[in-house]
Amino acid sequence: MGHTKHNPTVRALFNDDDVVLGAVKDLRSNGYEVSEVYSPFPIHGLDEAMGLKRTRLSTAAFFYGLTGLFFASWLTYYTMNLDWPQNIGGKPNSMWFLNMPSFVPVMFELTVFFAAHLMCWSYFAVNGLYPGAKAQNPDPRTTDDHFLMEVELEGDEDALNKKLKELGALEISKIEA
Amino acid sequence: MTENNKYWRGIEDQSNPELAEKLAQNEFSNEISQADFLGKDELAEGETSRRDFLKFMGFSTAAATLAACEAPIVESIPYVVKPDSLTPGVPNYYASVSYDGFDFASVLVKTREGRPIKIEPNNDAPFNGATNARVQASVLSLYDGARMQSPMVDGVAASWGDAMAAARALKTENSVLVSGSVISPALKKAISKLGLRHVSVDAVSQSARADVYENLTGRRGLPTVSLDKATTVVAVGADLLGDWGGENLMGAYAAARKPGEGMLRHIQVEAGLSLSGSNADARIKAKVSEYETVLAHIYNKVAAATGADKIAAPAVREEIASSVNNAAMELIQAGSGALLLNGLNSATAEKLAAKTNELLASEAFNTTTLEYTSTGSDSAFNALLADVKAGAVDTIITLDSNVLYFSAELAALADKVNLVSIADRADETASKAKVALPLSHYLEAWADAIPVDGVYAVGQPTISPLFDSKSAVEIVNGLAGGSESAIELIKASASTTGNAKAWNALLHDGFASTPVLVANYNVAPSVDLSDIKVGTAVEGIEFYTYTKAGMGAGSNANNPWVYELPDPISRLSWDNYLVMSAADAVALGVENYAQSNGAMNGNTVNITVNGETLENVAVWIQPGQTQGSVGLAVGFGRESVGKVGNGVGVNANALLATTATYASAEIIATEVEHGFASVQLAHTMMGRKIVNEISLPTFLHGNAAEWNETPTFETHKGPLSAFEANLWDDHDHETSHMWNMSIDLNSCTGCGACVVACSLENNVPVVGKDEVRRHRDMHWLRIDRYYSSEMTEAVAEEEGIGAIEKYAKMEVPSESPSVVFQPVMCQHCNHAPCETVCPVGATVHSREGLNHMAYNRCIGTRYCANNCPYKVRRFNWFNYKGNEKFADVNPSQDDYGRMVLNPDVTVRARGVIEKCSLCIQRIQLGKLEAKKDGRILTDGEFTTACAQACGSGAIVFGDVNNPSSEVSHLKQEARAYHLLEEVGTQPSIFYQTKVRNRA
Amino acid sequence: MHYESPVRNPLILGDKSYSDITNDIAKPVESKAPRAWWIAFSIAFIMFLWGVGCILYTIGTGIGVWGLNKTVDWAWDITNFVWWVGIGHAGTLISAVLLLFRQKWRMAINRSAEAMTIFSVIQAGLFPLIHMGRIWMAYWVMPIPNQYGSLWVNFNSPLLWDVFAISTYLTVSTVFWYVGLIPDFAMIRDRAINPVQKHIYKLLSFGWGGKAKHWQRFEEVSLVLAGLATPLVLSVHTIVSFDFATSVIPGWHTTIFPPYFVAGAIFSGFAMVQTLLLIVRKIFKMEDYINIEHIEMMNIVIMVTGSIVGVAYITELFIAWYSGVEYEQYAFLNRATGPYFWAYWAMMTCNVFSPQFMWFKKLRTNLIFTFVISIVVNIGMWFERFVIIVTSIHRDYLPSSWSMFSPTFVDIGIYIGTIGFFFVLFLLYARTFPVIAQAELKTILKSSGENFKKHHDEHGAH
């Protein structure tokens, strides 16, 4: 994230979510590019403040669900009505829709199954989460009670540092790109 | 190929010279033995060419490959020289006769690959062409490993030569031959040739009755009856559907009881509830010791009406006096249609009955044509006992008579004589014999019989003896010094009976008509009642013995099927027990009660009859049992009959003198608890419409729509029946076949023949007492028995009794219940609840209306069994054919027993559900035969095992899409209804309403 | 940021900071196991082993070693199955439904509740498997192409619906649970000193770093999963109830079953959560996070669902009478007055009567009493399933087939075994997983933390 530009990044460590949120808003209003914030828990409003687009995972889930529904419909139709229709307790086996009421539970379950699982896999994929991946947060304290902000350094470094101090940063460090 | 005798035991070891000589006459021996064939020089010397080598290579490779994808290879020996009459997979049928001293039946024996696997009725036979439960089961007794495998001398196996020599050595002029009734002319001839005093005594004696007719006609036999000529039958202690005489009356009874004008009216007077009593229209509870007075009372009424002179007799107990009067009145009204039957082994009783029929000129009571299946003589036996006591007898030769078992008196004297026993096993008698000669099973032996005047029947072997045994006639003839083979003796005998048929025709049919060569035949003799003395009833409690539908006299006492078959009345299997009235039980403080798992338990008693005591006899409280009268079934309590029968129940014969029928008894309750194997826990219908029963007047004059109302459902189309009210369009049931079955509850007598037949045909596992106790019996077909209760919906209505109390009281059977039987098997529902719930589709519906069960697909969730309203599905709780728990009882765990399995039906694996298939193997075979001949299936061409075994024709199976089929007509009957029709399962089985001939 | 009304009691007690929460929740994982844990674990493990033995015996010998017979083909097996599934439901409901309703009090308990769900559904899943006569053919319930060609499963069968429902439910609740666990694993990872531990939690935490975008997706996914899990959890017990409702057996064939079963499931589930949390908060000293507030909330749910169940029972009776079907009428009369009346009245007492005590604040805020009731309710719910299954089929249409059932030591052993198995899993979880969703909890510290509320009440809004 944000490492496409060949600018160095300034990291500022905070210890309060409200302060970080304020800081982000302030910096962005002053034209700074806040490239990332690492926090131990979700901070409400942070994504808007950082100008992140809303995720499309839920939309994906909807289509995954549809896939499941269609699969279930096909499966029941193929096995019960097409491949080998049998007289089971006198129930209709010629037309799928006549037999369908018996299939509703399975259709529902498969819809949920597809939606939930495929969405989670997508979630892991886009976040680059997988068993044994190396920790993405540069500072271990950010899973406890600290908040780390990464700002693109453009122009005057001291001014930025001063700004960050004012905004309540505890530590400030600079990483060359 | 190895020479392995494991399966084909008929091929004896060729190296045995004595056998080789014997085989010369044995029609079953093969011209060339395997050994000879394989030893052929050509084979040995002929050098193998390259081509041959390649052929063998190719074959063995192919064989190996095939074998690889086969299920485990089962050892089996192909024919070296195939008997030309025999095609593997195609059954052969042989006409034969089955007679064990108690049951006589003309049968067809179904053999597969030379093994008899099923007994079927010989419907063409003029006498007893029907099979009961015992005859059906008898085929398994052939494959009984407990049978004597070779002659024994002093308990050591010996050759026939030595054994016969030893037997002859013991034979003196003071020797006596003891046998049961002998109906075989050939055997009679051999016996007379033997020239010894011959005492014939039956385990279940009719002697006193036979005496009457011997005095009258000079022929020792019992009267026959033609129920078709009767309009009213009063049976006093005569279980005409059970052990009354040797004549099988099931069919005649059912025919005479067909609902309609002139339906036979049946009144039963008896102590214990019998099959006849259960089927009767009216039942009078009388002690056995009261039978004579009851008969005398009826006789006097009839005498009064017909102007004959009365006899002096004690008065009838007033509780039953009026009903006995009514019975007498009905007989008088019936006139020549009247029939009075006596079942008591007493000359007085029999004379009274015979005389009454004579006075009424009964056309149904036939004293000219006699039947001879039980002609033993008690007096002769008593004389023998006296002589043995006096030491006037050196040797007793028993011929197929386990006399030491059923005669406690002789058993006590056994050491005073030398015993030579001709028996099928080392039973209670043969095990004590100096010389024991193995007797062949009737399926292995030649035999002939004159069971009834005018009928001659022959029995032929259907398999060569499994063990080193011989037929009765051959052995006796041998003892008499003869050397003819059995077939020669029978042929000779056949030629002398003056029967019309040539030998082959005779063998094919199994019977022939033969003239009765006696004077005064066809002259109905007159009974003389002078010097008749009517006995008085026993004060206090009387004890009597009776026979069970399964066990009979006990000749199949090591046969698991007769034990597993629940008693039709008590619904208990694997037991005999003292049947007792509730009143007596209360007085004694004994009870029957269910365990938490549904198993029935009961208290036991010590019963003492003239000094003899039986300890810890289980008591079963039997509705309909006469107060002051307790009964115990014979045939049980065996000591050396085999692993199945040993120690099951108690020996009732120990209490009574061999020739006695009843005696007064002392009973005291004990602390010991007894576990019953009860298959039915609730005995009443709880006011539900399960067995439809109506009275004859209702049937004749009532409106069928009322007495056989079809349940309907309110729909937007108006009220619809369960068959019309339908969520979907039904599947096509019109094209091709639609198998249906009609079960006439009016004809069904509950005898249980169908249950045994079903077990045989379908390899139904035997599970033994403990599992039956846990309600895990595996029968595909069961006969539910319901008693009426004093509490009914109507009673509750008028007495304003609440639901809780009502149902509680409904569970209690009446003390004098009317009894109904209902055979229930898979109903093959066209909207089957079991099919929809199977997750893997292991049970689905066929085009022909059958509910299929694919054992291989079943994973055993048992959901189908839960969802079956009829509870006909059975689950394989264990591996019955492997689990050692069933080693003693399950035929399929026995080397010999396995041979009875029907090769057309799978033996089910552990963990799968099984159920009635309507004998699909027979349906398929029938369809194939028709297809091969390129013709349409004709109705009645084949039928299910149960329908075939049903002596009363209650079960009719067929194709309802064939408008001319019997079953399609029956479906239109006013009496037809479906069980639990309102559930909407649309069964393929339907029942015919029971009609009782009473107001 | 939003402040919560002072009327509401704080959900986090004591003077807590973010790092306090971190420490408190990481403590059980990092510290040595308390003695109580070892005792509890060994007992559970022995029970578990006994169960394994009984299961092996059953599979080796046949279902005949159970107390079933030709009439009662299901008894303890399916009773336990339904009971365990029911218990499972509370977890999903707490985390999913309460999340949808933004109930903050859920945060302290949802993690353990979900764990309970998964572990009990595992127990539940065991029974449909081992109750099969031929368990080695169990895979046949899957619609997989096979060597027999066109041989498929029967989609008309409620048992097959179960297969899909239970497997979906188990897997979906597992991912739901795990997605929430990842940030907390990361927290432990970042604190871990012991390299082995660090490595394990590195594996488990999938490299989570708490980036803003990831948190955004995290919340979205949690919300959608909650949205999916809610109908799912309702569907699962509905489908389980179909096993009976779609049959023809009087006492089973009842249209009220779906809602009735779901209510019962929530009822028993909350009771089980109650039981477990009361133990956990004691053993791991989490009184500050799982406090009276939570307990009372759950007691109210128990009371309400208990009453719903009661209404269902009475409706059943009414309909049986009103239907005029003699079989139905007898079935219910037989339940209350027949040979199994004791089971019926045990059910009534435990499920309908006992929760009514919760109307009194004094009682529903009393820990001991709550604990007792939570146990009683679970006993009652077991009896409910026993009553439905056994007393319905032991006397159905044809009196000739009426029978009884009594369990063998194997039936009992397997049941006890699953209880052992459940606690083995739960105790292991409690020692190695963050038992409280600390990341979520931190989001409400300022709004619902005691100290913050106090401070806010004193100085008014800034």
CSV table of N, CA, C and O in Angstrom, one decimal, chain C residues 284-339:
chain,number,residue,atom,x,y,z
C,284,PHE,N,-11.2,-18.6,35.3
C,284,PHE,CA,-10.2,-17.7,34.7
C,284,PHE,C,-10.4,-16.3,35.2
C,284,PHE,O,-9.9,-15.3,34.6
C,285,LYS,N,-11.1,-16.1,36.3
C,285,LYS,CA,-11.2,-14.8,36.9
C,285,LYS,C,-11.6,-13.7,35.9
C,285,LYS,O,-10.9,-12.8,35.7
C,286,MET,N,-12.7,-13.9,35.2
C,286,MET,CA,-13.2,-13.0,34.2
C,286,MET,C,-14.4,-12.3,34.6
C,286,MET,O,-15.2,-11.8,33.8
C,287,GLU,N,-14.6,-12.2,35.9
C,287,GLU,CA,-15.9,-11.6,36.5
C,287,GLU,C,-16.1,-10.2,35.9
C,287,GLU,O,-17.2,-9.7,35.7
C,288,ASP,N,-15.0,-9.5,35.5
C,288,ASP,CA,-15.1,-8.1,35.1
C,288,ASP,C,-15.8,-8.0,33.7
C,288,ASP,O,-16.4,-7.1,33.3
C,289,TYR,N,-15.5,-9.1,32.9
C,289,TYR,CA,-16.0,-9.0,31.5
C,289,TYR,C,-17.4,-9.8,31.4
C,289,TYR,O,-18.3,-9.4,30.7
C,290,ILE,N,-17.4,-10.9,32.1
C,290,ILE,CA,-18.7,-11.7,32.1
C,290,ILE,C,-19.3,-11.4,33.4
C,290,ILE,O,-19.1,-12.0,34.4
C,291,ASN,N,-20.2,-10.4,33.5
C,291,ASN,CA,-20.7,-9.9,34.8
C,291,ASN,C,-22.2,-10.1,34.9
C,291,ASN,O,-22.8,-10.6,34.0
C,292,ILE,N,-22.7,-9.8,36.0
C,292,ILE,CA,-24.1,-10.0,36.3
C,292,ILE,C,-25.0,-9.5,35.1
C,292,ILE,O,-26.0,-10.2,34.7
C,293,GLU,N,-24.6,-8.4,34.6
C,293,GLU,CA,-25.4,-7.9,33.4
C,293,GLU,C,-25.6,-8.9,32.4
C,293,GLU,O,-26.7,-9.2,32.0
C,294,HIS,N,-24.5,-9.6,32.0
C,294,HIS,CA,-24.6,-10.6,30.9
C,294,HIS,C,-25.5,-11.8,31.4
C,294,HIS,O,-26.4,-12.2,30.7
C,295,ILE,N,-25.2,-12.3,32.6
C,295,ILE,CA,-25.9,-13.4,33.1
C,295,ILE,C,-27.4,-13.1,33.1
C,295,ILE,O,-28.2,-13.9,32.7
C,296,GLU,N,-27.8,-11.9,33.6
C,296,GLU,CA,-29.2,-11.6,33.7
C,296,GLU,C,-29.8,-11.5,32.3
C,296,GLU,O,-30.9,-12.1,32.0
C,297,MET,N,-29.1,-10.9,31.3
C,297,MET,CA,-29.6,-10.9,30.0
C,297,MET,C,-29.9,-12.3,29.5
C,297,MET,O,-31.0,-12.6,29.0
C,298,MET,N,-29.0,-13.2,29.7
C,298,MET,CA,-29.2,-14.6,29.2
C,298,MET,C,-30.4,-15.2,30.0
C,298,MET,O,-31.2,-16.0,29.4
C,299,ASN,N,-30.4,-15.0,31.3
C,299,ASN,CA,-31.6,-15.6,32.0
C,299,ASN,C,-32.9,-15.1,31.5
C,299,ASN,O,-33.8,-15.9,31.4
C,300,ILE,N,-32.9,-13.8,31.0
C,300,ILE,CA,-34.2,-13.3,30.5
C,300,ILE,C,-34.5,-14.1,29.2
C,300,ILE,O,-35.6,-14.6,29.0
C,301,VAL,N,-33.5,-14.3,28.3
C,301,VAL,CA,-33.7,-15.1,27.1
C,301,VAL,C,-34.2,-16.5,27.5
C,301,VAL,O,-35.2,-17.0,26.9
C,302,ILE,N,-33.6,-17.1,28.5
C,302,ILE,CA,-34.0,-18.4,28.9
C,302,ILE,C,-35.5,-18.4,29.3
C,302,ILE,O,-36.3,-19.3,28.9
C,303,MET,N,-35.8,-17.4,30.1
C,303,MET,CA,-37.2,-17.4,30.6
C,303,MET,C,-38.2,-17.2,29.4
C,303,MET,O,-39.1,-18.0,29.3
C,304,VAL,N,-37.8,-16.3,28.5
C,304,VAL,CA,-38.8,-16.1,27.3
C,304,VAL,C,-38.9,-17.4,26.5
C,304,VAL,O,-40.0,-17.9,26.3
C,305,THR,N,-37.7,-17.9,26.1
C,305,THR,CA,-37.8,-19.1,25.2
C,305,THR,C,-38.5,-20.3,26.0
C,305,THR,O,-39.2,-21.0,25.4
C,306,GLY,N,-38.2,-20.4,27.3
C,306,GLY,CA,-38.8,-21.5,28.0
C,306,GLY,C,-40.3,-21.3,28.0
C,306,GLY,O,-41.0,-22.3,27.8
C,307,SER,N,-40.8,-20.1,28.1
C,307,SER,CA,-42.2,-19.9,28.1
C,307,SER,C,-42.8,-20.3,26.7
C,307,SER,O,-43.8,-20.9,26.5
C,308,ILE,N,-42.0,-19.9,25.6
C,308,ILE,CA,-42.5,-20.2,24.3
C,308,ILE,C,-42.6,-21.7,24.1
C,308,ILE,O,-43.6,-22.3,23.7
C,309,VAL,N,-41.6,-22.4,24.6
C,309,VAL,CA,-41.6,-23.9,24.6
C,309,VAL,C,-42.9,-24.4,25.3
C,309,VAL,O,-43.6,-25.3,24.8
C,310,GLY,N,-43.1,-23.8,26.4
C,310,GLY,CA,-44.3,-24.2,27.2
C,310,GLY,C,-45.6,-24.1,26.4
C,310,GLY,O,-46.4,-25.0,26.3
C,311,VAL,N,-45.7,-22.9,25.7
C,311,VAL,CA,-46.8,-22.7,24.9
C,311,VAL,C,-46.9,-23.8,23.8
C,311,VAL,O,-48.0,-24.3,23.5
C,312,ALA,N,-45.8,-24.1,23.2
C,312,ALA,CA,-45.8,-25.1,22.2
C,312,ALA,C,-46.3,-26.5,22.7
C,312,ALA,O,-47.1,-27.1,22.1
C,313,TYR,N,-45.9,-26.8,23.9
C,313,TYR,CA,-46.3,-28.1,24.5
C,313,TYR,C,-47.9,-28.1,24.6
C,313,TYR,O,-48.6,-29.0,24.2
C,314,ILE,N,-48.4,-27.0,25.1
C,314,ILE,CA,-49.8,-26.9,25.3
C,314,ILE,C,-50.5,-26.9,24.0
C,314,ILE,O,-51.5,-27.6,23.8
C,315,THR,N,-50.0,-26.2,23.0
C,315,THR,CA,-50.6,-26.2,21.7
C,315,THR,C,-50.7,-27.6,21.1
C,315,THR,O,-51.7,-28.0,20.6
C,316,GLU,N,-49.6,-28.3,21.3
C,316,GLU,CA,-49.6,-29.7,20.8
C,316,GLU,C,-50.8,-30.5,21.4
C,316,GLU,O,-51.6,-31.1,20.7
C,317,LEU,N,-50.9,-30.4,22.7
C,317,LEU,CA,-52.0,-31.1,23.3
C,317,LEU,C,-53.4,-30.6,22.8
C,317,LEU,O,-54.2,-31.4,22.4
C,318,PHE,N,-53.5,-29.3,22.6
C,318,PHE,CA,-54.8,-28.8,22.2
C,318,PHE,C,-55.1,-29.4,20.8
C,318,PHE,O,-56.2,-29.9,20.5
C,319,ILE,N,-54.1,-29.2,19.9
C,319,ILE,CA,-54.3,-29.7,18.5
C,319,ILE,C,-54.6,-31.2,18.4
C,319,ILE,O,-55.5,-31.6,17.7
C,320,ALA,N,-53.9,-32.0,19.3
C,320,ALA,CA,-54.2,-33.4,19.3
C,320,ALA,C,-55.7,-33.6,19.6
C,320,ALA,O,-56.4,-34.4,19.0
C,321,TRP,N,-56.2,-32.9,20.6
C,321,TRP,CA,-57.6,-33.0,21.0
C,321,TRP,C,-58.5,-32.5,19.9
C,321,TRP,O,-59.4,-33.2,19.5
C,322,TYR,N,-58.1,-31.3,19.3
C,322,TYR,CA,-58.9,-30.6,18.4
C,322,TYR,C,-59.0,-31.4,17.1
C,322,TYR,O,-60.0,-31.4,16.4
C,323,SER,N,-57.9,-32.1,16.7
C,323,SER,CA,-57.9,-32.8,15.4
C,323,SER,C,-58.9,-33.9,15.4
C,323,SER,O,-59.4,-34.2,14.3
C,324,GLY,N,-59.2,-34.5,16.5
C,324,GLY,CA,-60.2,-35.5,16.5
C,324,GLY,C,-59.7,-36.8,16.0
C,324,GLY,O,-60.4,-37.8,15.8
C,325,VAL,N,-58.4,-36.9,15.7
C,325,VAL,CA,-57.8,-38.2,15.3
C,325,VAL,C,-57.4,-39.0,16.5
C,325,VAL,O,-56.7,-38.6,17.3
C,326,GLU,N,-58.0,-40.2,16.5
C,326,GLU,CA,-57.9,-41.0,17.8
C,326,GLU,C,-56.4,-41.3,18.0
C,326,GLU,O,-55.9,-41.4,19.2
C,327,TYR,N,-55.6,-41.6,16.9
C,327,TYR,CA,-54.2,-42.0,17.1
C,327,TYR,C,-53.5,-40.8,17.8
C,327,TYR,O,-52.7,-41.0,18.7
C,328,GLU,N,-53.7,-39.6,17.2
C,328,GLU,CA,-53.1,-38.4,17.8
C,328,GLU,C,-53.5,-38.2,19.3
C,328,GLU,O,-52.6,-38.1,20.1
C,329,GLN,N,-54.7,-38.3,19.5
C,329,GLN,CA,-55.2,-38.1,20.9
C,329,GLN,C,-54.6,-39.1,21.8
C,329,GLN,O,-54.1,-38.8,22.9
C,330,TYR,N,-54.5,-40.4,21.4
C,330,TYR,CA,-53.9,-41.4,22.2
C,330,TYR,C,-52.4,-41.1,22.4
C,330,TYR,O,-51.9,-41.3,23.6
C,331,ALA,N,-51.8,-40.7,21.4
C,331,ALA,CA,-50.3,-40.5,21.5
C,331,ALA,C,-50.0,-39.5,22.6
C,331,ALA,O,-49.1,-39.8,23.4
C,332,PHE,N,-50.8,-38.4,22.7
C,332,PHE,CA,-50.5,-37.4,23.7
C,332,PHE,C,-51.0,-37.8,25.0
C,332,PHE,O,-50.3,-37.6,26.0
C,333,LEU,N,-52.1,-38.5,25.0
C,333,LEU,CA,-52.6,-39.0,26.3
C,333,LEU,C,-51.6,-40.0,26.9
C,333,LEU,O,-51.3,-40.0,28.1
C,334,ASN,N,-51.0,-40.8,26.0
C,334,ASN,CA,-50.0,-41.8,26.4
C,334,ASN,C,-48.8,-41.1,26.9
C,334,ASN,O,-48.2,-41.6,27.9
C,335,ARG,N,-48.4,-40.0,26.3
C,335,ARG,CA,-47.2,-39.3,26.8
C,335,ARG,C,-47.4,-38.9,28.3
C,335,ARG,O,-46.5,-39.1,29.1
C,336,ALA,N,-48.6,-38.4,28.6
C,336,ALA,CA,-48.8,-37.8,29.9
C,336,ALA,C,-49.2,-38.8,30.9
C,336,ALA,O,-48.9,-38.7,32.1
C,337,THR,N,-49.8,-39.9,30.5
C,337,THR,CA,-50.3,-40.9,31.5
C,337,THR,C,-49.8,-42.3,31.2
C,337,THR,O,-50.1,-43.2,32.0
C,338,GLY,N,-49.1,-42.5,30.1
C,338,GLY,CA,-48.6,-43.9,29.8
C,338,GLY,C,-47.4,-44.3,30.6
C,338,GLY,O,-47.1,-43.7,31.6
C,339,PRO,N,-46.8,-45.3,30.1
C,339,PRO,CA,-45.6,-45.9,30.9
C,339,PRO,C,-44.5,-44.9,31.0
C,339,PRO,O,-43.6,-45.0,31.9
